[in-house]
Amino acid sequence: YSAPSYDINRFIGGVSSSYYRELQEHKYKPLFNRALSGRYPPASTWKLATAVLGMELGLVTMDTHQEQPCTGGYYYGRVFKCWDKRGHGDISLAQAIAKSCDVYFYQLGLKIGLTRLLAGGVRLGFGDSTGIDMPGEKTPIWPASTAYFDRRYGPRGWNRSVVLSLSIGQANNSQTPLNMARFYTALATDGYAATPQVVARTPERKKLFDLSPEQLKSVQLALADVVSRGTAAGAQIQGLTIAGKTGTAQVPPEEDYAWFVGYAPADKPKIVLAIIIEEGLHGSTAAKVATKLMERYLKTKLTMNAVPTD
């Protein structure tokens, strides 16, 4: 579904109370600023955080394979399923990103360990708001330490298998689209993320992670593979190289939410974009919307910057 469209021009000079009430009371909440205030499980778009933390710790490179190939699930006290019940087989980290293999990231999350994963998520900015110069931004939900689980569930009400769900962007992890876009600006550039802003001024930049230029380049190539031959292959735009990651968030009892966070052009980014479609079912759905928007933006920018020849 989609929220009802409305003509923003109707708000010029004031809008009738009846029309404003109609929008406020609509079940799809068209006036709710989802980009700043919506908090959603980031799903597989968060796997890049797990990958970055694993690479920083020296646990993996893009060529690393895990001990257990993906057969559609992973047993750790119970079976944790992969989204593809057929399994992905014995794959590298680069392939796991392109194919979005849950079983690969379950194992990587276990190697990182819960304590280091939680601390790493804090350092990457997943527990903080972005500080954008607009009102209404919500702070993401990310456990700073295991004390969070003790407070919420009681010391005996949880176990460390939660690291498997956290490693694939589920469980106690809710992010705003804006914060996910901020993280991907660091992936798209040099590991630094700028504070988002509406008013034009020199942005404040903060280093989120410490990867070598070679490591960062390998991450960027893996993200490009997502669109060229991975889970977002159906969203390719001819003549435009795009990098990013799909995500399919489980939000019961509702249908799955569709995510795509990415940037373009892949080799020289000019736009980073995060899309979430509530009950969009599959991340590939969001990817198709995102790549069309990127294409439109970049073509418009080229037209505006064109130098007249006459």
Short mmCIF file of C-alpha atoms in Angstrom, two decimals:
data_model
loop_
_atom_site.label_atom_id
_atom_site.label_comp_id
_atom_site.label_asym_id
_atom_site.label_seq_id
_atom_site.Cartn_x
_atom_site.Cartn_y
_atom_site.Cartn_z
CA TYR A 1 0.00 0.00 0.00
CA SER A 2 0.98 3.63 -0.11
CA ALA A 3 -0.04 6.66 1.88
CA PRO A 4 -2.50 8.99 0.13
CA SER A 5 -0.88 11.68 -1.94
CA TYR A 6 -1.81 15.27 -1.30
CA ASP A 7 -1.12 18.59 -2.94
CA ILE A 8 1.38 20.50 -0.80
CA ASN A 9 0.24 23.70 -2.49
CA ARG A 10 -3.03 23.44 -0.58
CA PHE A 11 -1.06 24.34 2.56
CA ILE A 12 0.02 27.74 1.18
CA GLY A 13 -1.75 30.44 3.15
CA GLY A 14 -3.30 27.91 5.50
CA VAL A 15 -5.30 24.74 5.09
CA SER A 16 -8.82 23.92 6.24
CA SER A 17 -9.10 22.16 9.59
CA SER A 18 -11.25 19.44 8.01
CA TYR A 19 -8.63 18.58 5.38
CA TYR A 20 -5.81 18.64 7.92
CA ARG A 21 -7.82 16.38 10.25
CA GLU A 22 -8.46 14.02 7.36
CA LEU A 23 -4.73 13.63 6.77
CA GLN A 24 -3.98 13.33 10.48
CA GLU A 25 -6.54 10.58 11.01
CA HIS A 26 -5.76 8.57 7.89
CA LYS A 27 -4.59 5.07 8.81
CA TYR A 28 -1.44 5.41 6.67
CA LYS A 29 -0.36 8.63 8.48
CA PRO A 30 0.80 10.63 5.43
CA LEU A 31 1.95 13.56 7.62
CA PHE A 32 4.23 11.38 9.75
CA ASN A 33 7.87 12.10 8.91
CA ARG A 34 9.10 8.53 8.50
CA ALA A 35 12.59 9.60 7.46
CA LEU A 36 13.31 11.27 10.82
CA SER A 37 10.79 9.75 13.21
CA GLY A 38 10.07 6.28 11.85
CA ARG A 39 12.02 3.51 13.58
CA TYR A 40 12.21 0.13 11.86
CA PRO A 41 14.31 -3.03 12.06
CA PRO A 42 17.02 -2.33 9.46
CA ALA A 43 17.14 -6.00 8.43
CA SER A 44 19.84 -6.94 5.94
CA THR A 45 20.88 -3.35 5.30
CA TRP A 46 22.55 -3.68 8.72
CA LYS A 47 24.69 -6.64 7.62
CA LEU A 48 27.26 -4.17 6.35
CA ALA A 49 27.79 -3.06 9.95
CA THR A 50 28.46 -6.68 10.94
CA ALA A 51 30.84 -7.00 7.99
CA VAL A 52 32.71 -3.79 8.86
CA LEU A 53 33.11 -4.81 12.51
CA GLY A 54 34.35 -8.26 11.48
CA MET A 55 36.89 -6.72 9.10
CA GLU A 56 38.09 -4.21 11.70
CA LEU A 57 38.71 -7.08 14.13
CA GLY A 58 40.63 -9.05 11.51
CA LEU A 59 38.11 -11.89 11.58
CA VAL A 60 37.22 -11.77 7.88
CA THR A 61 38.15 -10.41 4.49
CA MET A 62 35.88 -10.35 1.48
CA ASP A 63 37.32 -13.74 0.49
CA THR A 64 36.64 -15.46 3.83
CA HIS A 65 34.34 -18.49 3.94
CA GLN A 66 32.59 -19.65 7.12
CA GLU A 67 32.98 -23.11 8.63
CA GLN A 68 29.41 -24.14 7.87
CA PRO A 69 28.03 -23.65 4.35
CA CYS A 70 24.50 -22.31 4.12
CA THR A 71 21.98 -25.13 3.73
CA GLY A 72 18.99 -22.93 4.49
CA GLY A 73 19.44 -22.72 8.25
CA TYR A 74 21.89 -22.70 11.15
CA TYR A 75 21.49 -24.59 14.41
CA TYR A 76 22.36 -22.73 17.62
CA GLY A 77 20.07 -24.05 20.33
CA ARG A 78 17.37 -23.99 17.69
CA VAL A 79 17.33 -23.56 13.93
CA PHE A 80 17.86 -19.99 12.73
CA LYS A 81 16.58 -19.89 9.17
CA CYS A 82 18.13 -18.24 6.13
CA TRP A 83 15.72 -16.23 4.00
CA ASP A 84 16.46 -18.65 1.14
CA LYS A 85 15.45 -22.09 2.36
CA ARG A 86 17.40 -23.66 -0.52
CA GLY A 87 20.62 -22.35 0.98
CA HIS A 88 23.52 -20.45 -0.58
CA GLY A 89 26.23 -23.07 -0.18
CA ASP A 90 29.87 -22.35 0.62
CA ILE A 91 30.31 -18.65 -0.12
CA SER A 92 32.68 -15.79 0.66
CA LEU A 93 31.79 -12.59 2.52
CA ALA A 94 31.52 -10.72 -0.77
CA GLN A 95 29.04 -13.30 -2.05
CA ALA A 96 27.17 -13.30 1.25
CA ILE A 97 26.61 -9.55 0.92
CA ALA A 98 25.45 -9.85 -2.69
CA LYS A 99 23.13 -12.78 -1.91
CA SER A 100 22.24 -11.51 1.59
CA CYS A 101 22.96 -14.88 3.21
CA ASP A 102 21.71 -14.96 6.80
CA VAL A 103 23.63 -18.11 7.75
CA TYR A 104 26.95 -16.48 6.85
CA PHE A 105 26.20 -13.49 9.08
CA TYR A 106 24.92 -15.63 11.96
CA GLN A 107 28.36 -17.23 12.09
CA LEU A 108 30.18 -13.92 11.72
CA GLY A 109 28.09 -12.44 14.53
CA LEU A 110 29.05 -15.33 16.80
CA LYS A 111 32.73 -14.78 16.02
CA ILE A 112 32.47 -11.08 16.84
CA GLY A 113 30.59 -11.89 20.02
CA LEU A 114 27.66 -10.09 21.62
CA THR A 115 29.69 -7.66 23.74
CA ARG A 116 31.85 -6.50 20.84
CA LEU A 117 28.88 -6.32 18.47
CA LEU A 118 26.95 -4.09 20.86
CA ALA A 119 29.93 -1.80 21.48
CA GLY A 120 30.67 -1.68 17.77
CA GLY A 121 27.09 -0.71 16.95
CA VAL A 122 27.33 2.18 19.39
CA ARG A 123 30.58 3.34 17.80
CA LEU A 124 29.06 3.18 14.32
CA GLY A 125 26.29 5.54 15.46
CA PHE A 126 23.34 3.18 15.68
CA GLY A 127 22.39 4.31 19.16
CA ASP A 128 22.40 8.05 18.42
CA SER A 129 20.32 10.47 16.41
CA THR A 130 22.06 12.15 13.49
CA GLY A 131 21.65 15.72 14.78
CA ILE A 132 19.94 16.99 11.64
CA ASP A 133 18.81 20.62 11.81
CA MET A 134 15.11 19.72 11.84
CA PRO A 135 12.72 19.01 14.71
CA GLY A 136 11.18 15.64 15.47
CA GLU A 137 14.12 13.29 14.94
CA LYS A 138 13.81 10.09 16.99
CA THR A 139 16.79 8.39 18.59
CA PRO A 140 17.37 4.89 17.18
CA ILE A 141 17.07 1.85 19.40
CA TRP A 142 20.30 -0.10 19.86
CA PRO A 143 21.44 -1.86 23.06
CA ALA A 144 24.58 -0.24 24.42
CA SER A 145 25.45 -3.31 26.51
CA THR A 146 24.02 -6.58 27.83
CA ALA A 147 22.52 -4.59 30.72
CA TYR A 148 19.81 -3.55 28.27
CA PHE A 149 18.59 -7.14 28.01
CA ASP A 150 18.74 -7.66 31.78
CA ARG A 151 16.59 -4.59 32.32
CA ARG A 152 14.08 -5.47 29.63
CA TYR A 153 13.78 -9.25 30.01
CA GLY A 154 15.37 -10.01 33.37
CA PRO A 155 18.76 -11.77 33.78
CA ARG A 156 17.19 -15.16 33.04
CA GLY A 157 14.83 -13.96 30.33
CA TRP A 158 17.28 -13.94 27.46
CA ASN A 159 20.43 -15.67 26.20
CA ARG A 160 23.36 -14.83 23.98
CA SER A 161 21.74 -16.32 20.89
CA VAL A 162 20.33 -12.81 20.43
CA VAL A 163 23.63 -12.02 18.70
CA LEU A 164 22.47 -14.05 15.69
CA SER A 165 19.37 -11.92 15.17
CA LEU A 166 21.25 -8.69 15.83
CA SER A 167 23.90 -9.61 13.27
CA ILE A 168 21.27 -9.60 10.50
CA GLY A 169 19.48 -6.41 11.59
CA GLN A 170 16.61 -7.88 13.58
CA ALA A 171 15.81 -8.21 17.31
CA ASN A 172 16.34 -5.10 19.48
CA ASN A 173 17.48 -2.84 16.67
CA SER A 174 15.28 -0.07 15.24
CA GLN A 175 16.78 2.58 12.98
CA THR A 176 15.47 5.63 11.19
CA PRO A 177 15.93 5.77 7.41
CA LEU A 178 17.98 8.92 7.97
CA ASN A 179 20.43 7.14 10.26
CA MET A 180 20.84 4.26 7.81
CA ALA A 181 21.54 6.75 5.03
CA ARG A 182 24.13 8.41 7.25
CA PHE A 183 25.96 5.11 7.79
CA TYR A 184 26.00 4.40 4.06
CA THR A 185 27.59 7.79 3.34
CA ALA A 186 30.58 6.48 5.28
CA LEU A 187 30.57 3.25 3.25
CA ALA A 188 30.29 5.21 0.01
CA THR A 189 33.18 7.57 0.76
CA ASP A 190 36.06 7.32 3.23
CA GLY A 191 34.59 5.97 6.46
CA TYR A 192 33.48 9.42 7.59
CA ALA A 193 29.82 10.46 7.88
CA ALA A 194 28.64 14.04 7.74
CA THR A 195 25.91 15.38 10.00
CA PRO A 196 22.81 15.65 7.76
CA GLN A 197 21.58 19.19 7.29
CA VAL A 198 19.01 21.24 5.44
CA VAL A 199 20.68 24.64 5.82
CA ALA A 200 23.73 24.86 3.56
CA ARG A 201 26.97 25.15 5.52
CA THR A 202 30.15 23.16 5.96
CA PRO A 203 29.02 19.88 7.55
CA GLU A 204 30.58 18.33 10.61
CA ARG A 205 32.17 14.98 9.71
CA LYS A 206 32.88 12.06 12.03
CA LYS A 207 34.89 8.93 11.38
CA LEU A 208 32.71 5.88 12.00
CA PHE A 209 35.09 3.01 11.33
CA ASP A 210 38.71 2.27 10.62
CA LEU A 211 39.21 0.26 7.43
CA SER A 212 42.17 0.53 5.10
CA PRO A 213 41.51 2.02 1.66
CA GLU A 214 41.83 -1.50 0.22
CA GLN A 215 39.30 -2.91 2.69
CA LEU A 216 36.84 -0.10 2.06
CA LYS A 217 37.17 -0.55 -1.69
CA SER A 218 36.34 -4.25 -1.30
CA VAL A 219 33.19 -3.33 0.65
CA GLN A 220 32.15 -0.89 -2.07
CA LEU A 221 32.67 -3.51 -4.78
CA ALA A 222 30.52 -5.97 -2.82
CA LEU A 223 27.75 -3.37 -2.55
CA ALA A 224 27.94 -2.81 -6.31
CA ASP A 225 27.57 -6.57 -6.79
CA VAL A 226 24.26 -6.45 -4.88
CA VAL A 227 22.79 -4.41 -7.73
CA SER A 228 24.72 -5.89 -10.65
CA ARG A 229 24.09 -9.55 -9.82
CA GLY A 230 22.68 -9.90 -6.31
CA THR A 231 19.37 -9.37 -4.55
CA ALA A 232 18.76 -6.01 -6.27
CA ALA A 233 19.70 -7.13 -9.79
CA GLY A 234 16.16 -6.47 -11.00
CA ALA A 235 16.57 -2.78 -10.13
CA GLN A 236 19.50 -2.02 -12.44
CA ILE A 237 19.42 1.19 -14.47
CA GLN A 238 21.11 1.09 -17.86
CA GLY A 239 24.12 3.36 -17.99
CA LEU A 240 24.20 3.98 -14.22
CA THR A 241 26.29 1.99 -11.72
CA ILE A 242 24.56 1.71 -8.35
CA ALA A 243 25.72 0.21 -5.06
CA GLY A 244 23.60 -0.65 -2.05
CA LYS A 245 21.89 -3.28 0.04
CA THR A 246 18.38 -4.68 0.17
CA GLY A 247 16.63 -5.62 3.38
CA THR A 248 13.41 -7.42 4.26
CA ALA A 249 12.39 -6.58 7.83
CA GLN A 250 10.10 -8.82 9.83
CA VAL A 251 7.53 -6.71 11.69
CA PRO A 252 4.83 -9.14 12.90
CA PRO A 253 1.85 -9.15 12.77
CA GLU A 254 2.27 -6.91 9.71
CA GLU A 255 3.69 -8.05 6.39
CA ASP A 256 7.45 -7.65 5.90
CA TYR A 257 8.86 -4.18 5.30
CA ALA A 258 11.09 -3.56 2.28
CA TRP A 259 14.41 -1.67 2.58
CA PHE A 260 17.05 -0.43 0.20
CA VAL A 261 19.96 1.80 1.20
CA GLY A 262 22.50 2.72 -1.44
CA TYR A 263 24.31 5.30 -3.49
CA ALA A 264 25.12 6.28 -7.07
CA PRO A 265 27.15 6.45 -9.17
CA ALA A 266 28.94 3.58 -7.50
CA ASP A 267 32.41 4.80 -8.47
CA LYS A 268 31.83 8.49 -7.68
CA PRO A 269 28.83 8.89 -5.37
CA LYS A 270 26.66 11.98 -5.65
CA ILE A 271 23.55 10.72 -3.85
CA VAL A 272 22.89 8.38 -0.93
CA LEU A 273 19.33 7.24 -0.49
CA ALA A 274 17.42 5.12 2.04
CA ILE A 275 14.01 3.74 1.10
CA ILE A 276 11.60 1.80 3.28
CA ILE A 277 8.21 0.58 2.10
CA GLU A 278 5.96 -0.52 4.92
CA GLU A 279 4.56 -3.96 4.11
CA GLY A 280 6.48 -3.84 0.83
CA LEU A 281 7.32 -7.56 1.34
CA HIS A 282 10.74 -7.75 -0.32
CA GLY A 283 13.82 -5.54 -0.35
CA SER A 284 13.95 -5.80 -4.12
CA THR A 285 10.72 -3.77 -4.23
CA ALA A 286 12.36 -0.88 -2.41
CA ALA A 287 15.44 -1.20 -4.62
CA LYS A 288 13.38 -0.59 -7.76
CA VAL A 289 11.95 2.60 -6.27
CA ALA A 290 15.36 3.77 -5.04
CA THR A 291 17.22 3.29 -8.32
CA LYS A 292 14.52 5.13 -10.27
CA LEU A 293 14.78 8.05 -7.86
CA MET A 294 18.56 8.05 -8.16
CA GLU A 295 18.31 8.07 -11.94
CA ARG A 296 15.84 10.97 -11.87
CA TYR A 297 17.96 12.97 -9.43
CA LEU A 298 21.20 12.50 -11.35
CA LYS A 299 19.62 13.31 -14.72
CA THR A 300 18.04 16.45 -13.27
CA LYS A 301 21.36 17.49 -11.72
CA LEU A 302 23.12 17.02 -15.06
CA THR A 303 20.48 19.13 -16.80
CA MET A 304 20.71 21.91 -14.21
CA ASN A 305 24.52 21.97 -14.42
CA ALA A 306 24.64 21.91 -18.21
CA VAL A 307 26.50 24.82 -19.81
CA PRO A 308 24.54 26.53 -22.61
CA THR A 309 26.20 26.26 -26.00
CA ASP A 310 24.46 29.13 -27.75
#
